[in-house]
XYZ file of C-alpha atoms in Angstrom:
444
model
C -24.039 229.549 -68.637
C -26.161 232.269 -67.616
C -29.339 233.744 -68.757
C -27.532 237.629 -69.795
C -24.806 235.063 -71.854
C -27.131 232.896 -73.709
C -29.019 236.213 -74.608
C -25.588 237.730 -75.764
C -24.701 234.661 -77.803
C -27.922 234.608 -79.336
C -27.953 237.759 -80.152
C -24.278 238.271 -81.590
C -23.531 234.745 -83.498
C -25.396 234.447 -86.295
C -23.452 237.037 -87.946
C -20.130 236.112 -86.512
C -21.536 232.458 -88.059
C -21.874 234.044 -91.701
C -18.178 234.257 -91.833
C -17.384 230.420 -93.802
C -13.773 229.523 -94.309
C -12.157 230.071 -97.667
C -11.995 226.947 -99.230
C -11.002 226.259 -102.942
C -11.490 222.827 -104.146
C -9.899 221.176 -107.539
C -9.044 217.608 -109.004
C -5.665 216.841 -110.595
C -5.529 214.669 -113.930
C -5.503 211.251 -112.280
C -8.509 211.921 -109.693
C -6.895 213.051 -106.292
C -9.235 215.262 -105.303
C -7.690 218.598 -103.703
C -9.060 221.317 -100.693
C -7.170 224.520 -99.882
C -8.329 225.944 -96.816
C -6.730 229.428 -95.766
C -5.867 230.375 -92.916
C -3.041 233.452 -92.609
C -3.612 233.856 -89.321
C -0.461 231.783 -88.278
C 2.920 230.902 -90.573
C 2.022 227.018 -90.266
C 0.082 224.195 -92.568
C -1.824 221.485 -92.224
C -1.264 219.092 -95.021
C -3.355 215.854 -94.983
C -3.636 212.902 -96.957
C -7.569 211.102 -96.583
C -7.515 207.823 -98.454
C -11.375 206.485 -98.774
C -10.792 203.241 -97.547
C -10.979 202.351 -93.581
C -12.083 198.749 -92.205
C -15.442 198.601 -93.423
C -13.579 198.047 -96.699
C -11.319 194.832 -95.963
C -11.516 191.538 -96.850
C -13.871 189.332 -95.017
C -11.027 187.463 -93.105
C -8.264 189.970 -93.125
C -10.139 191.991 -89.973
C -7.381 194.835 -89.175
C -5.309 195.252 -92.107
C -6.793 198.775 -92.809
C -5.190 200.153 -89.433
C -2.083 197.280 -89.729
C -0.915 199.270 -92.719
C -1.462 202.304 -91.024
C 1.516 201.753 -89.042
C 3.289 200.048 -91.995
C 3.720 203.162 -93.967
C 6.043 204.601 -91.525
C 8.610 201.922 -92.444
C 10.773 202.601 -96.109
C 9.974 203.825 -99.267
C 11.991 203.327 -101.872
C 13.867 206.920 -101.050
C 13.917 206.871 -97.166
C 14.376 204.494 -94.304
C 11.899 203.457 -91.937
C 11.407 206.036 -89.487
C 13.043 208.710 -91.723
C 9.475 210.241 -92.418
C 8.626 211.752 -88.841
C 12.217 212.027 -87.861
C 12.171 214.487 -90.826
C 8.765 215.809 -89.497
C 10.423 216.193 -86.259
C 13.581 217.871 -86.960
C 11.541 220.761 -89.226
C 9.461 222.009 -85.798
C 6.490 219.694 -86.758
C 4.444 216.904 -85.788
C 2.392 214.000 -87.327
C 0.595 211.146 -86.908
C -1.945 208.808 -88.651
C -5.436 207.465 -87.599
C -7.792 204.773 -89.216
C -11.653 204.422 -89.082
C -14.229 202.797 -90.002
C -14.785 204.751 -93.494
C -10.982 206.268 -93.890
C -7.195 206.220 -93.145
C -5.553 209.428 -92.909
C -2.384 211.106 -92.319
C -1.221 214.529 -91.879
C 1.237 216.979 -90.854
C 1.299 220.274 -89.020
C 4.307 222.145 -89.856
C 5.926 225.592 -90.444
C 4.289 226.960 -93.741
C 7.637 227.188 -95.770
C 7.661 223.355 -95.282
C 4.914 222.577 -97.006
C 6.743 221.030 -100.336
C 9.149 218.817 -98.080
C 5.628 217.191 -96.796
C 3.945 216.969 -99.824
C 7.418 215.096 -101.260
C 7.325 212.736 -97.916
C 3.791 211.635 -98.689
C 3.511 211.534 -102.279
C 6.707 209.215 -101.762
C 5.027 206.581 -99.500
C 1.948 206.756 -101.416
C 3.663 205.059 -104.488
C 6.480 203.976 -103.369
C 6.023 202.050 -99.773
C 9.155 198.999 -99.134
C 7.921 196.734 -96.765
C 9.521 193.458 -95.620
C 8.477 190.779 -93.837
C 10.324 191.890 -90.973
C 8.343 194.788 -91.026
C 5.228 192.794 -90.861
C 6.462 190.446 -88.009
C 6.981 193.320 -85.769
C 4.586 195.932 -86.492
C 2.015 192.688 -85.988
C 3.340 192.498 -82.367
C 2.934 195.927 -82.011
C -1.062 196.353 -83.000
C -1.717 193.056 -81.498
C -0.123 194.700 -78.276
C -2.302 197.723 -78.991
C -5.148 195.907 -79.195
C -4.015 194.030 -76.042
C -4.186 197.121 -74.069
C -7.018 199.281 -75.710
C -9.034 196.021 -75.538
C -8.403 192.802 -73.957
C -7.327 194.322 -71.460
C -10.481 196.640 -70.629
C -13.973 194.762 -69.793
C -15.868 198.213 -71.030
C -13.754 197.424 -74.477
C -14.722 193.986 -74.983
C -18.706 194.688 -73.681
C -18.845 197.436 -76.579
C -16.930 195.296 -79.392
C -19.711 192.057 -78.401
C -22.376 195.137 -78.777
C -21.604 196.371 -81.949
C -21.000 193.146 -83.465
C -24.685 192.448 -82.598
C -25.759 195.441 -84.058
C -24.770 195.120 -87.369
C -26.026 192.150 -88.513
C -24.532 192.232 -92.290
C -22.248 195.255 -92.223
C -18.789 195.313 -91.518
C -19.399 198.629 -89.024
C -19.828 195.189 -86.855
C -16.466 194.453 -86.867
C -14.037 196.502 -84.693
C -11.433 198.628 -86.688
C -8.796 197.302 -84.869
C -10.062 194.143 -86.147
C -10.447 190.295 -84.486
C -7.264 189.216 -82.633
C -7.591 185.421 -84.406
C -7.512 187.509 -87.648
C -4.639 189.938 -86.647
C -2.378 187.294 -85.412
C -2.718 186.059 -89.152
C -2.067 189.158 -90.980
C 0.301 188.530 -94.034
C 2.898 190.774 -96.287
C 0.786 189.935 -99.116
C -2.960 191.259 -97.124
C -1.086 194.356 -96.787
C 0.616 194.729 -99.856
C -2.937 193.698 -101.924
C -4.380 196.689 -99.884
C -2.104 199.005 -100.082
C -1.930 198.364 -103.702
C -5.541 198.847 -104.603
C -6.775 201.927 -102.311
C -3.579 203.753 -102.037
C -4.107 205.603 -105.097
C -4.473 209.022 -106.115
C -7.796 208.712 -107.315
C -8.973 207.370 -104.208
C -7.414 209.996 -101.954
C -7.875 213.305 -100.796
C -5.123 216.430 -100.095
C -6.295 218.668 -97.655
C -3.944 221.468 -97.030
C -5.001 223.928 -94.491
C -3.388 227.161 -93.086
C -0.858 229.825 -94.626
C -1.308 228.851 -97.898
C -2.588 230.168 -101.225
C -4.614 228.129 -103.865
C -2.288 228.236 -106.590
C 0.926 227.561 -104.997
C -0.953 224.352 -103.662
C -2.079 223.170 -106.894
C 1.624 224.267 -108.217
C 3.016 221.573 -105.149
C 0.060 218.829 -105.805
C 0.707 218.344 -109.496
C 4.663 218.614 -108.946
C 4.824 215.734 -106.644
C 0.794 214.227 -106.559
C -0.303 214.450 -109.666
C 2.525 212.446 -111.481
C 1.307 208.965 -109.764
C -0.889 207.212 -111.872
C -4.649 206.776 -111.415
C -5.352 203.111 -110.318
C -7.881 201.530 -113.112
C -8.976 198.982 -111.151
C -10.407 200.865 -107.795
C -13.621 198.773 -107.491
C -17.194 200.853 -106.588
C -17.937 201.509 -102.854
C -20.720 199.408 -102.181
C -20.971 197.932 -98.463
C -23.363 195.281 -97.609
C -26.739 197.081 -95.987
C -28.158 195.990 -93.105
C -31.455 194.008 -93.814
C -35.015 195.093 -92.282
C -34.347 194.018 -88.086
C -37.134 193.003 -86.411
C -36.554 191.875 -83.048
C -34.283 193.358 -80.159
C -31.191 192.032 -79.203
C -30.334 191.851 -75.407
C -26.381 190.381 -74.146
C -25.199 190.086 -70.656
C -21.465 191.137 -70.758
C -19.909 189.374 -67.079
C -16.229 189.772 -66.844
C -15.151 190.289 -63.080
C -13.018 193.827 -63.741
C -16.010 195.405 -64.092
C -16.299 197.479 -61.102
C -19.779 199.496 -61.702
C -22.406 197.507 -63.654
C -24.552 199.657 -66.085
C -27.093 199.493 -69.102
C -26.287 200.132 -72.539
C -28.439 200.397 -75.578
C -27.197 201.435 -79.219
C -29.861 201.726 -81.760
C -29.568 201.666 -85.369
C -29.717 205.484 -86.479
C -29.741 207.531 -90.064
C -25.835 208.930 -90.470
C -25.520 212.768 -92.373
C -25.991 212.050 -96.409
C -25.239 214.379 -98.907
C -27.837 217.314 -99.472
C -30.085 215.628 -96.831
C -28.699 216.110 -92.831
C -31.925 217.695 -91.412
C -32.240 214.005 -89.263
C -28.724 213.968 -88.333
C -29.075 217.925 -86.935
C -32.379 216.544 -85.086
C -30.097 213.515 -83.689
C -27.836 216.254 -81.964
C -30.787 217.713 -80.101
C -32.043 214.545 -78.787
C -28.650 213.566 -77.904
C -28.705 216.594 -75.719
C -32.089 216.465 -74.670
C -32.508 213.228 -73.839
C -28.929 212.970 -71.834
C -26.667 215.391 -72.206
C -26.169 217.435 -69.159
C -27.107 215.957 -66.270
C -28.669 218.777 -64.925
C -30.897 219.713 -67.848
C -31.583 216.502 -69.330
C -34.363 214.179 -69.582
C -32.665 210.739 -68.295
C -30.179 213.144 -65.967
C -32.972 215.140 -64.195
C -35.522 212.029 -63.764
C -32.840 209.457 -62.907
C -30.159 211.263 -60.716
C -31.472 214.324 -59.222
C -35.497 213.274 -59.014
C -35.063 209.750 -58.202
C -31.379 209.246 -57.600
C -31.964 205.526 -59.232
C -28.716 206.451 -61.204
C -24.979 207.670 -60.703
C -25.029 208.286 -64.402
C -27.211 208.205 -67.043
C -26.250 209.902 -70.741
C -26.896 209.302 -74.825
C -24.933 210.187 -77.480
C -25.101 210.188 -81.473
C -22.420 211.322 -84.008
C -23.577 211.272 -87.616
C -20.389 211.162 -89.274
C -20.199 207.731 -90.681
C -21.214 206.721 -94.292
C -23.295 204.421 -93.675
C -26.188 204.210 -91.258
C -24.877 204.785 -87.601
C -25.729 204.440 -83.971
C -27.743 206.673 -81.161
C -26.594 205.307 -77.505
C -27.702 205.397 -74.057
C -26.520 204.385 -70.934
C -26.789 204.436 -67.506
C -25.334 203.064 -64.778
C -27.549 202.331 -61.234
C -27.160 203.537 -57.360
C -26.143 201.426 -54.966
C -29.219 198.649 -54.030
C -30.459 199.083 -57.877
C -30.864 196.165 -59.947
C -30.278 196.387 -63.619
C -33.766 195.270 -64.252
C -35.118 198.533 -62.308
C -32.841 200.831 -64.004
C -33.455 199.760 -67.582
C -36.733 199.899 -66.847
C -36.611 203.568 -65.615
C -34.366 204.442 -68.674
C -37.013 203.299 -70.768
C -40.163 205.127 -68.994
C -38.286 207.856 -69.272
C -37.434 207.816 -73.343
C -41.518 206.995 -73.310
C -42.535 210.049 -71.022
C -39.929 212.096 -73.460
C -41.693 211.051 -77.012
C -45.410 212.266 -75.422
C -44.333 215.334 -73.704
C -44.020 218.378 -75.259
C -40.289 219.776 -75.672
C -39.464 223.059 -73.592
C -38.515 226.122 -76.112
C -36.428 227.426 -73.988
C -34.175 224.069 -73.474
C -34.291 224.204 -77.412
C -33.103 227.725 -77.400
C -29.851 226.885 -75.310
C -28.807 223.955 -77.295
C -29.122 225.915 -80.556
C -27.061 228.629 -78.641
C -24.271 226.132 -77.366
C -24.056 224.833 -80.639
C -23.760 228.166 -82.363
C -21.001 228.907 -80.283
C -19.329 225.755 -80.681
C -19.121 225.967 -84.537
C -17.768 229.552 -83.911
C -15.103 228.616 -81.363
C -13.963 225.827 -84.080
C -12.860 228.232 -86.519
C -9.865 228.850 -84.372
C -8.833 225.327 -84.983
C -7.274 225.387 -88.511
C -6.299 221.691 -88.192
C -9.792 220.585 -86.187
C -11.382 222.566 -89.917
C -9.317 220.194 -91.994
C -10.121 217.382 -90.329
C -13.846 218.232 -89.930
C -13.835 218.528 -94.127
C -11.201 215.256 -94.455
C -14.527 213.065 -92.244
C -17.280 214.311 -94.390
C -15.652 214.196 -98.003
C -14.483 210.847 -97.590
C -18.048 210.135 -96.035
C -19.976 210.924 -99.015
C -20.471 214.124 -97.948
C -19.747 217.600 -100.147
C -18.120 220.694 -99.497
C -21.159 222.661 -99.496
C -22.804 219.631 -96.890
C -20.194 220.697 -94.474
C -20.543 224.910 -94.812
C -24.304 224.239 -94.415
C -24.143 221.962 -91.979
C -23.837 225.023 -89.315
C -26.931 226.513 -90.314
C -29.462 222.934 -90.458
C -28.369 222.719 -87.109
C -29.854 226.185 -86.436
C -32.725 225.600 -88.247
C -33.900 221.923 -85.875
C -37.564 222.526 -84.562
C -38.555 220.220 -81.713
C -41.477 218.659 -83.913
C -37.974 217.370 -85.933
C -36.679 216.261 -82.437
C -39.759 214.143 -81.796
C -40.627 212.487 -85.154
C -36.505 211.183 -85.191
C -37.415 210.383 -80.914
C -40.139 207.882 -82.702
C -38.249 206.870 -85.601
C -35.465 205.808 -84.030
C -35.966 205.221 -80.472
C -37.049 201.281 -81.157
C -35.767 198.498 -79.347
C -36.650 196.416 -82.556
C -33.612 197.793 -84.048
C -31.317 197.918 -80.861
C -29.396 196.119 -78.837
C -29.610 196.437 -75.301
C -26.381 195.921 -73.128
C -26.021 194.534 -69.314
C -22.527 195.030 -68.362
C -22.161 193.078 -64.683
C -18.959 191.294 -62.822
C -20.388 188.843 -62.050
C -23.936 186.836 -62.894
C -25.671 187.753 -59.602
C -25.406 191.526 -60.612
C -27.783 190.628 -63.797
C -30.783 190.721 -62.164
């Protein structure tokens, strides 16, 4: 990006930013909370259903089901056949799809405005309604194990990241992958699904997000019509996860599997996630995600470690605060040929060390806020990236007002809130570090 751009974004998007989507937010008789977000840009809707349950809330010994019933409610209802629902999708000009995580299970629908009742009467249907056989299970068991055998087993990066976590969490279930354990998959019942579905697929545990060509009252109209007729269920217990105790001591694991074909260095520490009236850390998280190894040409581990050095073919970090519970800052990098592992860990970490005494450059500061100006501008073209963005947050604890102010905390990140989160959380008491290697000579 050049200079004469950054200036021009600078200059012209904080009133371009002002502009905040028009959202109207209400909650039917039995607790389904609602969000209208329009949009009449386009004649087409996206309708979503957020249920706040994900795999952080199963069982202890029923690893998976949370995503297993994902698929499972694209078998019968008691009013159409299994596979009816996205045929139906399908054959109106649309598309769907679902997706499970580690805090919620969602599914939605992007479809030609007029259709919007049609997909509200689809999913109010399998919300209350879901027929499920053991058949069903039998197969759709085959098919997630067979997911998992392909996302997973069958990639070493996969399995190095799922022994990481795991080690991470010590007490929460963010430790265990939302896929869930193959020994527990493989013994995945009719009733684990039915006992889940049962409890958390209720309308007072779920949120309709309907974004797009739509009006407030004709959605609240639709959502008591066909939502608001299901009855509340009385026995949806608290959400209260386990919290991770006081960690004291790093963790270090050598990953060996022999597919690996570049060895590298991982570390994921234990970071603060967005809460509710409080993000200021999580906006300082971004900029030392970008800071410390974002671009590899601007960054602090990308400058020192492949351009000044060249001890690394890559070197990065990442954080995303969208969890709802405490969550993870990463780094990695990955040596040059006739660097040991040892040697490039230890120029990752003189590196996050030179980084927490030196002072931050304004003008790198300047760009970031800039990019990420422009970035929550350019997102406003994505009606069903908006709904999505609100589904995350409001089933994360977050509010409606967290997520229209979120755009201006990160603005408002100074680099003496970069530092004190660098110090915070940038200890390898409450990390584990990562040696990925094919074979036991590379972990040297």
């Amino acid at each position: 990006m050049t200079r004469l751009l950054v200036a021009a974004l600078t200059f012209f998007l904080p009133f371009a930013a002002q502009a905040e989507e028009a959202v109207t937010t209400f909650t039917l008789d039995n607790g389904m909370d609602v969000v209208v977000i329009e949009d009449h840009r386009a004649p087409v809707v996206t309708h979503m259903v957020w249920y706040k349950t994900g795999s952080a809330d199963e069982p202890v010994g029923a690893s998976g089901v949370a995503h297993f019933l994902e698929h499972l409610l694209f078998k019968a209802t008691d009013n159409m056949e299994s596979g009816e629902f996205s045929a139906t999708v399908a054959a109106n000009g649309g598309s769907d799809n679902a997706f499970t995580s580690f805090d919620y299970t969602a599914y939605f629908q992007r479809i030609a405005a007029d259709r919007l009742e049609l997909m509200m009467q689809m999913e109010s249907d399998r919300m209350i309604n879901l027929r499920i056989t053991e058949e069903d299970v039998e197969t759709e068991r085959q098919v997630v194990l067979e997911e998992r055998n392909q996302r997973t087993e069958n990639n070493a990066g996969a399995l190095a990241r799922e022994q990481f976590v795991a080690a991470l969490y010590q007490n929460h279930r963010y430790g265990v992958p939302i896929i869930g354990w193959k020994h527990e998959m493989e013994q995945l019942s009719l009733q684990d699904a039915l006992d889940f579905y049962d409890l958390y697929y209720s309308p007072n545990n779920a949120i309709l997000i309907v974004a797009g060509d739509v009006y407030p009252d004709e959605v609240r109209a639709l959502a008591e019509q066909y939502y608001g007729v299901i009855p509340a269920e009385p026995n949806l217990p608290e959400r209260i996860r386990p919290e991770e105790p006081p960690q004291r001591a790093e963790r270090r694991i050598t990953f060996v599997d022999p597919r690996v074909s570049q060895p590298y260095v991982t570390r994921s520490y234990l970071a603060p996630e967005r809460d509710s009236g409080a993000q200021k850390e999580a906006a300082a998280l971004v900029y030392l995600a970008e800071l410390l190894g974002g671009s590899p040409f601007t960054s602090a581990l990308g400058k020192a470690l492949q351009f000044e050095t060249q001890t690394a073919v890559y070197a990065g970090a990442g954080y995303r605060g969208s969890s709802l519970d405490d969550t993870s800052f990463g780094i990695s990098a990955a040596p040059s040929e006739g660097v040991s592992l040892s040697e490039i860990e230890a120029a990752v970490d003189a590196v996050i060390a030179d980084f927490k005494e030196t002072p931050i450059d304004p003008a790198q500061m300047e760009s970031i806020r800039a990019q990420l100006r422009a970035s929550e501008i350019y997102a406003k073209d994505d009606v069903a990236g908006i709904a999505r963005r609100y589904g995350t947050a409001l089933t994360q604890g977050l509010t409606v007002a967290d997520v229209q102010a979120w755009p201006q905390i990160l603005q408002e990140v100074t680099a003496e809130d970069v530092k004190a989160v660098a110090v915070k959380v940038l200890n390898k008491d409450q990390a584990v570090t990562g040696w990925v290697v094919s074979s036991e000579e590379e972990a040297q």
